[in-house]
mmCIF file of C-alpha atoms and ligand atoms in Angstrom:
data_model
loop_
_atom_site.group_PDB
_atom_site.id
_atom_site.type_symbol
_atom_site.label_atom_id
_atom_site.label_comp_id
_atom_site.label_asym_id
_atom_site.label_seq_id
_atom_site.Cartn_x
_atom_site.Cartn_y
_atom_site.Cartn_z
ATOM 1 C CA MET A 1 174.839 -124.684 33.507
ATOM 2 C CA SER A 2 174.026 -121.055 34.140
ATOM 3 C CA ALA A 3 176.519 -118.633 33.096
ATOM 4 C CA THR A 4 176.499 -118.110 37.141
ATOM 5 C CA SER A 5 178.838 -121.561 38.201
ATOM 6 C CA ASP A 6 180.250 -122.026 34.245
ATOM 7 C CA PRO A 7 183.431 -124.085 35.632
ATOM 8 C CA VAL A 8 186.642 -122.280 35.491
ATOM 9 C CA THR A 9 189.327 -121.506 32.834
ATOM 10 C CA GLU A 10 192.519 -121.591 31.097
ATOM 11 C CA ARG A 11 191.730 -117.798 31.447
ATOM 12 C CA HIS A 12 190.151 -117.469 34.836
ATOM 13 C CA PHE A 13 193.567 -118.939 35.973
ATOM 14 C CA GLN A 14 195.415 -115.950 33.189
ATOM 15 C CA TYR A 15 193.235 -113.876 35.096
ATOM 16 C CA ILE A 16 194.778 -114.745 38.476
ATOM 17 C CA ALA A 17 197.812 -114.557 37.652
ATOM 18 C CA GLU A 18 198.228 -111.498 36.140
ATOM 19 C CA ARG A 19 196.994 -110.323 39.807
ATOM 20 C CA THR A 20 199.139 -111.941 42.164
ATOM 21 C CA LEU A 21 202.243 -110.583 42.807
ATOM 22 C CA GLN A 22 204.769 -112.558 41.190
ATOM 23 C CA GLU A 23 207.770 -114.050 42.854
ATOM 24 C CA ASP A 24 211.093 -112.166 43.966
ATOM 25 C CA ASP A 25 214.461 -112.075 42.641
ATOM 26 C CA LEU A 26 215.222 -114.701 45.442
ATOM 27 C CA LEU A 27 212.297 -117.770 43.896
ATOM 28 C CA ARG A 28 213.490 -116.528 40.710
ATOM 29 C CA SER A 29 217.562 -117.613 41.604
ATOM 30 C CA LEU A 30 216.220 -120.644 43.187
ATOM 31 C CA LYS A 31 214.727 -121.986 40.620
ATOM 32 C CA ARG A 32 217.617 -120.978 38.504
ATOM 33 C CA GLU A 33 220.073 -122.394 40.419
ATOM 34 C CA ALA A 34 217.531 -125.742 40.935
ATOM 35 C CA ARG A 35 217.322 -126.833 36.929
ATOM 36 C CA ALA A 36 221.422 -125.270 36.525
ATOM 37 C CA GLU A 37 222.074 -128.612 39.510
ATOM 38 C CA GLY A 38 219.655 -131.267 37.793
ATOM 39 C CA ILE A 39 216.567 -131.061 40.230
ATOM 40 C CA PRO A 40 213.142 -131.517 38.928
ATOM 41 C CA ALA A 41 212.587 -127.881 38.034
ATOM 42 C CA ILE A 42 208.960 -128.601 40.245
ATOM 43 C CA TRP A 43 207.467 -125.945 43.097
ATOM 44 C CA ILE A 44 204.453 -123.770 43.476
ATOM 45 C CA SER A 45 203.080 -120.642 41.906
ATOM 46 C CA PRO A 46 203.436 -117.296 42.906
ATOM 47 C CA GLU A 47 199.725 -117.760 42.532
ATOM 48 C CA GLN A 48 198.984 -121.400 45.578
ATOM 49 C CA ALA A 49 201.933 -119.491 47.103
ATOM 50 C CA SER A 50 199.883 -116.568 48.123
ATOM 51 C CA LEU A 51 197.028 -118.657 49.141
ATOM 52 C CA MET A 52 199.048 -121.017 51.285
ATOM 53 C CA GLN A 53 200.741 -117.348 52.846
ATOM 54 C CA ILE A 54 196.284 -116.308 53.566
ATOM 55 C CA LEU A 55 195.402 -119.327 54.625
ATOM 56 C CA LEU A 56 198.801 -119.893 57.078
ATOM 57 C CA ARG A 57 197.471 -116.093 58.376
ATOM 58 C CA LEU A 58 194.293 -116.763 59.076
ATOM 59 C CA VAL A 59 195.376 -119.411 60.818
ATOM 60 C CA LYS A 60 197.476 -117.154 62.722
ATOM 61 C CA ALA A 61 200.363 -119.855 62.421
ATOM 62 C CA ARG A 62 203.855 -120.242 64.336
ATOM 63 C CA GLU A 63 204.854 -124.063 63.064
ATOM 64 C CA VAL A 64 204.383 -125.594 60.008
ATOM 65 C CA VAL A 65 205.251 -128.585 58.764
ATOM 66 C CA GLU A 66 205.770 -130.010 55.356
ATOM 67 C CA VAL A 67 207.066 -132.616 54.507
ATOM 68 C CA GLY A 68 208.965 -132.740 50.869
ATOM 69 C CA THR A 69 210.778 -129.675 50.431
ATOM 70 C CA LEU A 70 212.896 -130.210 47.068
ATOM 71 C CA ALA A 71 214.025 -127.221 46.649
ATOM 72 C CA GLY A 72 212.947 -125.104 49.294
ATOM 73 C CA TYR A 73 210.465 -122.734 46.949
ATOM 74 C CA SER A 74 206.999 -123.327 49.045
ATOM 75 C CA ALA A 75 209.403 -123.213 51.928
ATOM 76 C CA ILE A 76 209.970 -119.952 51.896
ATOM 77 C CA SER A 77 206.924 -118.772 50.878
ATOM 78 C CA MET A 78 205.588 -120.072 53.721
ATOM 79 C CA ALA A 79 208.070 -118.844 55.662
ATOM 80 C CA ARG A 80 207.088 -115.299 54.527
ATOM 81 C CA ALA A 81 203.939 -116.150 56.480
ATOM 82 C CA LEU A 82 204.823 -116.511 59.677
ATOM 83 C CA PRO A 83 205.771 -114.114 62.802
ATOM 84 C CA PRO A 84 209.433 -113.612 62.987
ATOM 85 C CA GLU A 85 209.533 -115.907 65.773
ATOM 86 C CA GLY A 86 207.732 -118.771 63.259
ATOM 87 C CA ARG A 87 209.038 -122.387 62.124
ATOM 88 C CA VAL A 88 208.684 -124.137 58.893
ATOM 89 C CA ARG A 89 210.069 -127.416 59.859
ATOM 90 C CA THR A 90 210.962 -129.687 56.384
ATOM 91 C CA ILE A 91 211.190 -133.068 55.545
ATOM 92 C CA GLU A 92 213.369 -134.213 52.137
ATOM 93 C CA ILE A 93 214.070 -137.698 51.456
ATOM 94 C CA SER A 94 217.010 -136.608 48.967
ATOM 95 C CA PRO A 95 220.766 -135.656 50.614
ATOM 96 C CA HIS A 96 221.031 -132.920 47.202
ATOM 97 C CA HIS A 97 217.778 -131.759 47.573
ATOM 98 C CA ALA A 98 218.234 -131.066 51.208
ATOM 99 C CA ASP A 99 221.505 -129.405 50.525
ATOM 100 C CA PHE A 100 220.150 -127.038 48.424
ATOM 101 C CA ALA A 101 217.230 -126.282 50.316
ATOM 102 C CA ARG A 102 219.019 -125.438 52.901
ATOM 103 C CA ARG A 103 222.132 -122.952 50.626
ATOM 104 C CA TRP A 104 219.102 -120.983 49.170
ATOM 105 C CA VAL A 105 217.206 -120.601 53.277
ATOM 106 C CA ALA A 106 220.368 -119.539 55.286
ATOM 107 C CA ARG A 107 220.939 -116.718 51.841
ATOM 108 C CA SER A 108 217.414 -115.785 52.446
ATOM 109 C CA ASP A 109 214.874 -113.069 54.270
ATOM 110 C CA VAL A 110 213.513 -116.320 56.192
ATOM 111 C CA ALA A 111 217.052 -117.951 57.204
ATOM 112 C CA GLY A 112 216.784 -118.908 60.404
ATOM 113 C CA ARG A 113 213.460 -119.263 60.326
ATOM 114 C CA VAL A 114 213.496 -123.099 58.559
ATOM 115 C CA ASP A 115 214.884 -126.277 59.807
ATOM 116 C CA VAL A 116 215.418 -129.000 56.165
ATOM 117 C CA HIS A 117 214.862 -132.329 58.425
ATOM 118 C CA LEU A 118 216.966 -134.794 56.511
ATOM 119 C CA GLY A 119 215.084 -138.556 55.893
ATOM 120 C CA ASP A 120 212.050 -140.486 55.923
ATOM 121 C CA GLY A 121 208.645 -137.984 56.048
ATOM 122 C CA ARG A 122 206.810 -141.470 58.118
ATOM 123 C CA GLU A 123 209.858 -141.570 60.396
ATOM 124 C CA VAL A 124 210.628 -137.800 60.480
ATOM 125 C CA LEU A 125 207.059 -137.081 61.427
ATOM 126 C CA ARG A 126 206.764 -139.528 64.179
ATOM 127 C CA SER A 127 209.332 -137.504 65.939
ATOM 128 C CA PHE A 128 207.262 -134.223 66.522
ATOM 129 C CA GLY A 129 205.418 -133.411 68.718
ATOM 130 C CA THR A 130 201.428 -133.755 68.971
ATOM 131 C CA ASP A 131 199.253 -129.904 68.963
ATOM 132 C CA THR A 132 202.981 -129.051 67.548
ATOM 133 C CA ALA A 133 202.180 -127.399 64.681
ATOM 134 C CA ASP A 134 199.371 -124.708 63.376
ATOM 135 C CA ALA A 135 199.849 -125.669 59.877
ATOM 136 C CA ALA A 136 200.323 -128.428 57.330
ATOM 137 C CA PHE A 137 201.357 -128.483 53.981
ATOM 138 C CA LEU A 138 202.374 -132.293 52.420
ATOM 139 C CA ASP A 139 204.046 -132.533 49.393
ATOM 140 C CA ALA A 140 205.795 -135.520 48.792
ATOM 141 C CA ASP A 141 205.633 -138.819 47.539
ATOM 142 C CA LYS A 142 201.786 -139.625 46.516
ATOM 143 C CA ALA A 143 202.369 -142.700 47.837
ATOM 144 C CA GLY A 144 202.938 -142.133 51.027
ATOM 145 C CA TYR A 145 200.509 -139.142 51.475
ATOM 146 C CA PRO A 146 197.595 -141.444 53.501
ATOM 147 C CA VAL A 147 200.603 -141.766 56.320
ATOM 148 C CA TYR A 148 201.606 -138.527 56.601
ATOM 149 C CA LEU A 149 197.747 -137.213 56.813
ATOM 150 C CA THR A 150 197.098 -139.692 60.305
ATOM 151 C CA GLU A 151 200.745 -137.876 61.609
ATOM 152 C CA SER A 152 199.998 -134.504 60.659
ATOM 153 C CA LEU A 153 196.546 -134.823 62.294
ATOM 154 C CA ARG A 154 197.995 -135.657 65.208
ATOM 155 C CA ILE A 155 200.840 -132.849 65.088
ATOM 156 C CA VAL A 156 198.317 -129.840 63.615
ATOM 157 C CA ARG A 157 196.368 -128.295 66.448
ATOM 158 C CA ARG A 158 193.035 -127.966 66.597
ATOM 159 C CA GLY A 159 191.849 -124.943 64.519
ATOM 160 C CA GLY A 160 194.796 -125.600 62.446
ATOM 161 C CA LEU A 161 195.641 -125.502 59.193
ATOM 162 C CA ILE A 162 196.298 -129.217 56.886
ATOM 163 C CA MET A 163 196.926 -128.146 53.263
ATOM 164 C CA VAL A 164 197.925 -131.543 50.410
ATOM 165 C CA ASP A 165 199.667 -130.809 46.476
ATOM 166 C CA ASN A 166 198.799 -132.082 43.632
ATOM 167 C CA ALA A 167 194.890 -133.700 44.255
ATOM 168 C CA PHE A 168 194.562 -133.234 40.608
ATOM 169 C CA ALA A 169 197.422 -136.004 39.820
ATOM 170 C CA PHE A 170 199.674 -133.612 37.526
ATOM 171 C CA GLY A 171 196.920 -133.039 35.325
ATOM 172 C CA GLN A 172 196.039 -136.061 34.232
ATOM 173 C CA LEU A 173 192.496 -137.267 36.843
ATOM 174 C CA PHE A 174 190.839 -138.152 34.384
ATOM 175 C CA ASP A 175 193.357 -139.922 32.621
ATOM 176 C CA GLU A 176 192.379 -143.285 31.425
ATOM 177 C CA HIS A 177 195.945 -144.122 30.554
ATOM 178 C CA PRO A 178 197.958 -142.112 33.050
ATOM 179 C CA THR A 179 201.878 -142.243 32.338
ATOM 180 C CA ASP A 180 203.047 -140.080 35.487
ATOM 181 C CA ARG A 181 203.233 -143.619 37.905
ATOM 182 C CA GLU A 182 202.006 -141.462 40.942
ATOM 183 C CA VAL A 183 198.335 -141.164 39.464
ATOM 184 C CA GLY A 184 196.197 -144.149 41.521
ATOM 185 C CA ALA A 185 198.343 -143.205 44.910
ATOM 186 C CA VAL A 186 196.568 -139.538 44.361
ATOM 187 C CA ARG A 187 193.075 -140.546 42.777
ATOM 188 C CA THR A 188 193.389 -143.229 46.181
ATOM 189 C CA PHE A 189 194.273 -140.483 48.720
ATOM 190 C CA ASN A 190 191.368 -137.787 47.003
ATOM 191 C CA GLU A 191 189.400 -140.433 48.729
ATOM 192 C CA VAL A 192 190.314 -140.702 51.890
ATOM 193 C CA MET A 193 190.640 -137.360 52.771
ATOM 194 C CA ALA A 194 187.153 -136.755 51.032
ATOM 195 C CA ARG A 195 185.826 -139.171 53.891
ATOM 196 C CA GLU A 196 188.394 -138.347 56.727
ATOM 197 C CA PRO A 197 186.342 -137.212 59.917
ATOM 198 C CA ALA A 198 188.540 -135.700 61.314
ATOM 199 C CA LEU A 199 189.089 -132.521 58.807
ATOM 200 C CA GLN A 200 186.635 -130.395 57.359
ATOM 201 C CA SER A 201 188.290 -129.948 53.468
ATOM 202 C CA ILE A 202 187.573 -129.126 49.967
ATOM 203 C CA ILE A 203 189.604 -129.236 46.550
ATOM 204 C CA VAL A 204 190.743 -125.607 45.321
ATOM 205 C CA PRO A 205 191.420 -125.578 41.756
ATOM 206 C CA ILE A 206 195.000 -123.841 42.197
ATOM 207 C CA GLY A 207 197.865 -124.627 40.478
ATOM 208 C CA ASP A 208 197.577 -128.781 40.389
ATOM 209 C CA GLY A 209 194.280 -128.815 42.796
ATOM 210 C CA LEU A 210 195.226 -127.750 46.322
ATOM 211 C CA TRP A 211 193.276 -129.652 49.115
ATOM 212 C CA VAL A 212 192.253 -126.890 51.955
ATOM 213 C CA GLY A 213 191.489 -128.766 55.128
ATOM 214 C CA VAL A 214 190.987 -127.809 58.425
ATOM 215 C CA LYS A 215 191.091 -130.269 61.896
ATOM 216 C CA PRO A 216 187.296 -128.458 64.032
HETATM 217 C C1 DHB B 1 205.294 -133.591 40.408
HETATM 218 C C2 DHB B 1 205.161 -133.571 41.991
HETATM 219 C C3 DHB B 1 204.349 -132.785 42.654
HETATM 220 O O1 DHB B 1 204.073 -132.273 44.098
HETATM 221 C C4 DHB B 1 203.877 -131.669 41.623
HETATM 222 O O2 DHB B 1 203.609 -130.245 42.523
HETATM 223 C C5 DHB B 1 204.007 -131.059 39.822
HETATM 224 C C6 DHB B 1 204.552 -132.434 39.526
HETATM 225 C C7 DHB B 1 206.590 -134.792 39.772
HETATM 226 O O3 DHB B 1 206.243 -135.909 40.892
HETATM 227 O O4 DHB B 1 205.782 -134.623 38.482
HETATM 228 MG MG1 MG B 2 203.338 -130.951 44.255
#
């Protein structure tokens, strides 16, 4: 392999991180409080947030659907890339996480631009109208991804964006004996995504692997 196509290394990612705007006080406080409340310390990196914001701006997104709110870090990040009338509809199955996210959205600069829907992604997505979103971000239980994708393909307009988190299965994609029970579901989903004719998509090796797809 030529030097110009060497695989990226930890050093490259460090280099990228050092050249990315870091999170602000609000998101830093959100992370600290989430830990204090016993919410799993799972959030996208500033680099991934920046890439997602750039993509949302490129498709001129106003309406975004998210599955898997958790603490609300990504919902707040995405809302910041929308115009004032833009909205993030984010779905969360845990009442505690949904309550936490609502509180932090309310005290954020994007208060009023994020609606937290408490419920199962399968059901809540079904209640969203066809062609009512410009983008979707899937980041919930991995076994649900194929269904969330099918629904997103209906909800997102042509030319819209579908992003899916954790294509690298928490760093265990190539492990023979993975410890995380969702690794198999990620592997299965990656094949579904790769073969989905209604999307042009690619895994971007940022964070834990981000599927980026556009609906032609
Ligand atoms: C886990 C889930 C995620 O969506 C993520 O980005 C990182 C970790 C998890 O379930 O461990
Ligand atoms: Mg994730």
